[in-house]
Short mmCIF file of C-alpha atoms in Angstrom, two decimals:
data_model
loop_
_atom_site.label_atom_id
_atom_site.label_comp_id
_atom_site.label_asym_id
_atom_site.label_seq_id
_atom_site.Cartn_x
_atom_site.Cartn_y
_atom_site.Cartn_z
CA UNK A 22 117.22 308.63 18.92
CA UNK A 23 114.25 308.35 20.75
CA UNK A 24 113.54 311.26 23.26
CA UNK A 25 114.24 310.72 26.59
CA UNK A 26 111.49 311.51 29.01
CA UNK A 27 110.17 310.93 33.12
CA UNK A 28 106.97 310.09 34.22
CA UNK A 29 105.01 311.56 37.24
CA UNK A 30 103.54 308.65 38.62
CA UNK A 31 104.19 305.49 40.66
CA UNK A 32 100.13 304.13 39.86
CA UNK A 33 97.92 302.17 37.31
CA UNK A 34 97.71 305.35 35.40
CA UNK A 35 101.99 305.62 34.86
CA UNK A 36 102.05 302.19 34.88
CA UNK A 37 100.06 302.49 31.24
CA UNK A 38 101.79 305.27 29.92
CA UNK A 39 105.32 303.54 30.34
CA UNK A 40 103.65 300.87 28.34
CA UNK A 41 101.74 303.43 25.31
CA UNK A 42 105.14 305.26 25.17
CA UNK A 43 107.37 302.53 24.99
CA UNK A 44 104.83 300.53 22.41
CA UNK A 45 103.75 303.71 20.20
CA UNK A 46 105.89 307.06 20.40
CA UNK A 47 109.24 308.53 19.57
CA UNK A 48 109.69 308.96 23.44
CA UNK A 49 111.59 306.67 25.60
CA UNK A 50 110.86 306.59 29.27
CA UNK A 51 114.23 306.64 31.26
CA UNK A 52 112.12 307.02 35.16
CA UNK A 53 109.61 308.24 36.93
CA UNK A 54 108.86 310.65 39.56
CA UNK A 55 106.46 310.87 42.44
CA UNK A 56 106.17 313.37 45.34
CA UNK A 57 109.29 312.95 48.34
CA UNK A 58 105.84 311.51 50.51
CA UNK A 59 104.94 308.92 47.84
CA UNK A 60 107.86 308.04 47.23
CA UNK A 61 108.66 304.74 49.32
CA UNK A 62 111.18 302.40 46.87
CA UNK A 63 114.16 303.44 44.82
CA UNK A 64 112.43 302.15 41.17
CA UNK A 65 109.45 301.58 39.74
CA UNK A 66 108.96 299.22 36.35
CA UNK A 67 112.70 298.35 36.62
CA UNK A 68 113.81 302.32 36.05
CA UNK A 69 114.64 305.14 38.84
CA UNK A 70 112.38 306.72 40.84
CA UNK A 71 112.85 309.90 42.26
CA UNK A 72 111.57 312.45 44.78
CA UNK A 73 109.75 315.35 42.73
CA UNK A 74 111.63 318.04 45.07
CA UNK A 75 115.05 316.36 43.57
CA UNK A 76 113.80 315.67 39.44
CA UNK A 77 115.90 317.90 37.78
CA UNK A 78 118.87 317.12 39.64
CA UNK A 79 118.76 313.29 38.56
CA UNK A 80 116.78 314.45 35.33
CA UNK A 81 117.32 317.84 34.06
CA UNK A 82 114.56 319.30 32.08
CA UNK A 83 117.08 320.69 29.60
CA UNK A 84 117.84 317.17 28.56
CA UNK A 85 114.44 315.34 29.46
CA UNK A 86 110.80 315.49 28.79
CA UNK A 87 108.62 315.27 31.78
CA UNK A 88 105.00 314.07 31.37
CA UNK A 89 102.21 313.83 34.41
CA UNK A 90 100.32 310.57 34.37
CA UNK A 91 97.76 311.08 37.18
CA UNK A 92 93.73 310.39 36.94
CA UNK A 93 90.95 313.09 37.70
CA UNK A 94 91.55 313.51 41.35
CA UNK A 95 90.08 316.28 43.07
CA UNK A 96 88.21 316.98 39.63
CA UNK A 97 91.55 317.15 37.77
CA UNK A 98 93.05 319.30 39.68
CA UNK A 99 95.76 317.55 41.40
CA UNK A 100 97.03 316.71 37.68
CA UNK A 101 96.99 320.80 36.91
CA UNK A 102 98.80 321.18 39.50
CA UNK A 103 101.87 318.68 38.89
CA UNK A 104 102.26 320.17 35.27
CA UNK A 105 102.19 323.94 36.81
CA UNK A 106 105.20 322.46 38.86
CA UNK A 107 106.73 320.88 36.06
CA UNK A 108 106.53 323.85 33.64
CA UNK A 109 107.90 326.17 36.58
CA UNK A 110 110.97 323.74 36.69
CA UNK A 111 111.28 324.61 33.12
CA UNK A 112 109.97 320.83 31.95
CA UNK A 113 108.62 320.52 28.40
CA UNK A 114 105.71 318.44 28.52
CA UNK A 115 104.89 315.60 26.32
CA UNK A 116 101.95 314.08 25.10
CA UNK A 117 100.72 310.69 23.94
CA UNK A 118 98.54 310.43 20.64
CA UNK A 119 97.64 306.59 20.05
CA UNK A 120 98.29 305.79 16.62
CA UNK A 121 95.16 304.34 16.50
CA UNK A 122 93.58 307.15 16.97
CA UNK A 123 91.71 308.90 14.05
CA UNK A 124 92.72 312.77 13.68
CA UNK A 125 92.32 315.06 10.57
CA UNK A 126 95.05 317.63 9.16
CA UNK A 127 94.32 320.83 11.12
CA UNK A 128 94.49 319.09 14.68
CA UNK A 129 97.41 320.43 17.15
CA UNK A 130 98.24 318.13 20.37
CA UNK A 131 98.95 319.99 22.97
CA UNK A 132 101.12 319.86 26.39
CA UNK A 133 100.41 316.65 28.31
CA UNK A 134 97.75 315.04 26.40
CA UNK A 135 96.86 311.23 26.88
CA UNK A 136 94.65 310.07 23.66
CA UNK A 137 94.01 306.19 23.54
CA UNK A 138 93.26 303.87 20.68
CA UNK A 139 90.21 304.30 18.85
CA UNK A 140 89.34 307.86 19.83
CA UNK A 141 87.96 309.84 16.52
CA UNK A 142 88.33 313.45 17.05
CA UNK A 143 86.50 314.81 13.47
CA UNK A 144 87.42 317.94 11.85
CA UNK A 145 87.56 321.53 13.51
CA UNK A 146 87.44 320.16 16.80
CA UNK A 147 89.85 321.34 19.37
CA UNK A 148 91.69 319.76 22.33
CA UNK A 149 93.12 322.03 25.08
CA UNK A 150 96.12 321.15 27.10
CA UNK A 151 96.57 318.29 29.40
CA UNK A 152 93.46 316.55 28.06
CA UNK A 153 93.25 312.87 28.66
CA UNK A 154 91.14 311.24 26.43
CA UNK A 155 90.51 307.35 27.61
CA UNK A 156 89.61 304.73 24.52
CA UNK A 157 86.91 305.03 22.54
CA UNK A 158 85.60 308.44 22.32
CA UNK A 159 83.91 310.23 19.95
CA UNK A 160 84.74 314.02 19.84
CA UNK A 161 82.23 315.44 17.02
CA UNK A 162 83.32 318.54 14.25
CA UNK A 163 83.52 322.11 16.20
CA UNK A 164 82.98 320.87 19.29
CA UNK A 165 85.93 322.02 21.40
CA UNK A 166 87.19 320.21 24.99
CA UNK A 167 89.21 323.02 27.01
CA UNK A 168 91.77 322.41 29.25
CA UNK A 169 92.77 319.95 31.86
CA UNK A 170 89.61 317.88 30.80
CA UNK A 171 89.68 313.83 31.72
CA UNK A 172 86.85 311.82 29.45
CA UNK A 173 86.36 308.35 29.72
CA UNK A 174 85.35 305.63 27.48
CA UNK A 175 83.02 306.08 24.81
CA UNK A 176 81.84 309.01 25.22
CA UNK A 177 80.09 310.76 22.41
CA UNK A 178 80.23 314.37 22.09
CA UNK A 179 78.38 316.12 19.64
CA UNK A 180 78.84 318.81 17.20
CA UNK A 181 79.74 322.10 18.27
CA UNK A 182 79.37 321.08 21.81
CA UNK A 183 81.99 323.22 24.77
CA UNK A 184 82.87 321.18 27.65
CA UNK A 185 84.52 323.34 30.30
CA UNK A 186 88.28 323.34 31.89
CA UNK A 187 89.02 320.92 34.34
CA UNK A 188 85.83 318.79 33.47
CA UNK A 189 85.17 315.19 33.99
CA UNK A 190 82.95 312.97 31.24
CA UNK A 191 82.23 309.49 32.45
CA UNK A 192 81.75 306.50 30.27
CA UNK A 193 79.22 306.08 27.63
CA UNK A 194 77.63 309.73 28.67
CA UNK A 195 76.10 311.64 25.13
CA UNK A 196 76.33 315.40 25.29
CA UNK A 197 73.88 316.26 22.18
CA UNK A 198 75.12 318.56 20.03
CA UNK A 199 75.91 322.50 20.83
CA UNK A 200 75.37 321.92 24.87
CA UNK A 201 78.00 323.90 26.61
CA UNK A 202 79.52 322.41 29.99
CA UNK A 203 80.80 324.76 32.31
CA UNK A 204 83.74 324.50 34.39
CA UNK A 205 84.55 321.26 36.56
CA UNK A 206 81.49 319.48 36.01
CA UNK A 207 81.29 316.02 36.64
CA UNK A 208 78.78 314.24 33.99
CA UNK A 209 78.65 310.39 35.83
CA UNK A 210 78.77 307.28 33.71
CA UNK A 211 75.59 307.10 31.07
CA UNK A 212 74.49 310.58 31.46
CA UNK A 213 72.31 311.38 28.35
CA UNK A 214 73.15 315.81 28.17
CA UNK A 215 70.60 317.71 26.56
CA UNK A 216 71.20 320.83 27.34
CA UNK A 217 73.99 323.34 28.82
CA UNK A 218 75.32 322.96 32.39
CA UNK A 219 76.76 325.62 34.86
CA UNK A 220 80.11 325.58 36.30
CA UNK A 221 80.69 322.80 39.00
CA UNK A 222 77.35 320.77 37.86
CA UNK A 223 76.86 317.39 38.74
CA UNK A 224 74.75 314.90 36.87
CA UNK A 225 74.93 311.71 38.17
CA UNK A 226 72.01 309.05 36.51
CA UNK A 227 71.01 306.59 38.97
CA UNK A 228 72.36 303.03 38.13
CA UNK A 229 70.61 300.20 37.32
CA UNK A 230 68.52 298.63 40.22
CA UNK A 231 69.20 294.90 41.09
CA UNK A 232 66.34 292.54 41.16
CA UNK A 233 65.18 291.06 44.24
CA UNK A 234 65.15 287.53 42.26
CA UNK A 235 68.48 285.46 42.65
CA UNK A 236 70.08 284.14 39.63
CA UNK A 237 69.15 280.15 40.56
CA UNK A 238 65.23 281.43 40.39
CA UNK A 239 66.07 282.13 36.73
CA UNK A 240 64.98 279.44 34.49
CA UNK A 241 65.51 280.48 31.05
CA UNK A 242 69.36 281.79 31.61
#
């Protein structure tokens, strides 16, 4: 039998999750739970969904998993907090590792992981707890991603590199290898790393500008 777990989340994000776990995983999703003020219809995705304050009443944790499917609000903190809540409710919390995913003998998944298709996380690398790793990524040999850490698509991270708990890695940013991020940094979409960051850093690449010539003054497109 397939183990029975709830989801924290009414969003996109849960929305996903329901999918990944019923597609790919031994777990079974029987509802979903958001917070009493969130919480405005009686089911979401055709299952239950209950106030947070009243979860183990309707789902105790003794007979269900719990797992917290929310983004990298308020630098991943919001999601820290829901599994603190869940643990102190005595929740186990699962974790989702795509089977199309590419992971090496040695590697242990931790609490409340999310790890899409196509991520390869090479040898010796390590993956703290309630990590979510979005499609794509490349996590390089030694390189180690602590806690409560939420990296976006294809991503490469180099050899030996730290990034720091409660960190956010936007898409297609390169940290080269051995940099050390600090704490709840935000690296924005295409950041090119080169060296180590301090806690709380910011590095945010300007985007691409747009051209002051229309698209019908184009000729050769």
């Amino acid at each position: 039998m397939k183990q029975q777990i709830v989801i924290f989340g009414n969003g996109e994000i849960a929305e996903l999750a329901d999918f990944y776990f019923a597609q790919d995983s031994a777990c079974e999703v029987a509802g979903f739970t958001v917070d009493q003020a969130y919480c405005n219809a009686d089911s979401f995705r055709g299952r239950p969904l209950v106030p947070f304050e009243q979860v183990a009443e309707r789902f105790p944790p003794e007979r269900f998993g719990l797992f917290v499917s929310i983004g990298y609000n308020k630098v991943n903190a919001l999601r820290l907090a829901k599994v603190e809540a869940a643990r102190a409710m005595g929740y186990r919390l699962v974790s989702y590792l795509s089977s199309r995913a590419t992971v090496f003998d040695g590697f242990e998944l931790k609490d409340n992981c999310f790890i899409l298709e196509d991520n390869t996380i090479q040898p010796f690398a390590r993956v703290g707890a309630n990590v979510t790793l979005w499609s794509g990524n490349h996590i390089g040999h030694h390189s180690t991603i602590e806690d409560d850490v939420f990296i976006a698509s294809h991503a490469v991270i180099s050899g030996g590199v730290v990034i720091g708990q409660g960190s956010f890695v936007g898409v297609n940013v390169t940290i080269r290898d051995r940099v050390r991020i600090g704490r709840q940094c935000v690296l924005g979409a295409g950041a090119l790393v080169l060296e180590d960051q301090p806690d709380f850093a910011v590095v945010a690449p300007r985007g691409t500008e747009r051209s002051g010539v229309p698209s019908t003054r184009l000729r050769k497109i």
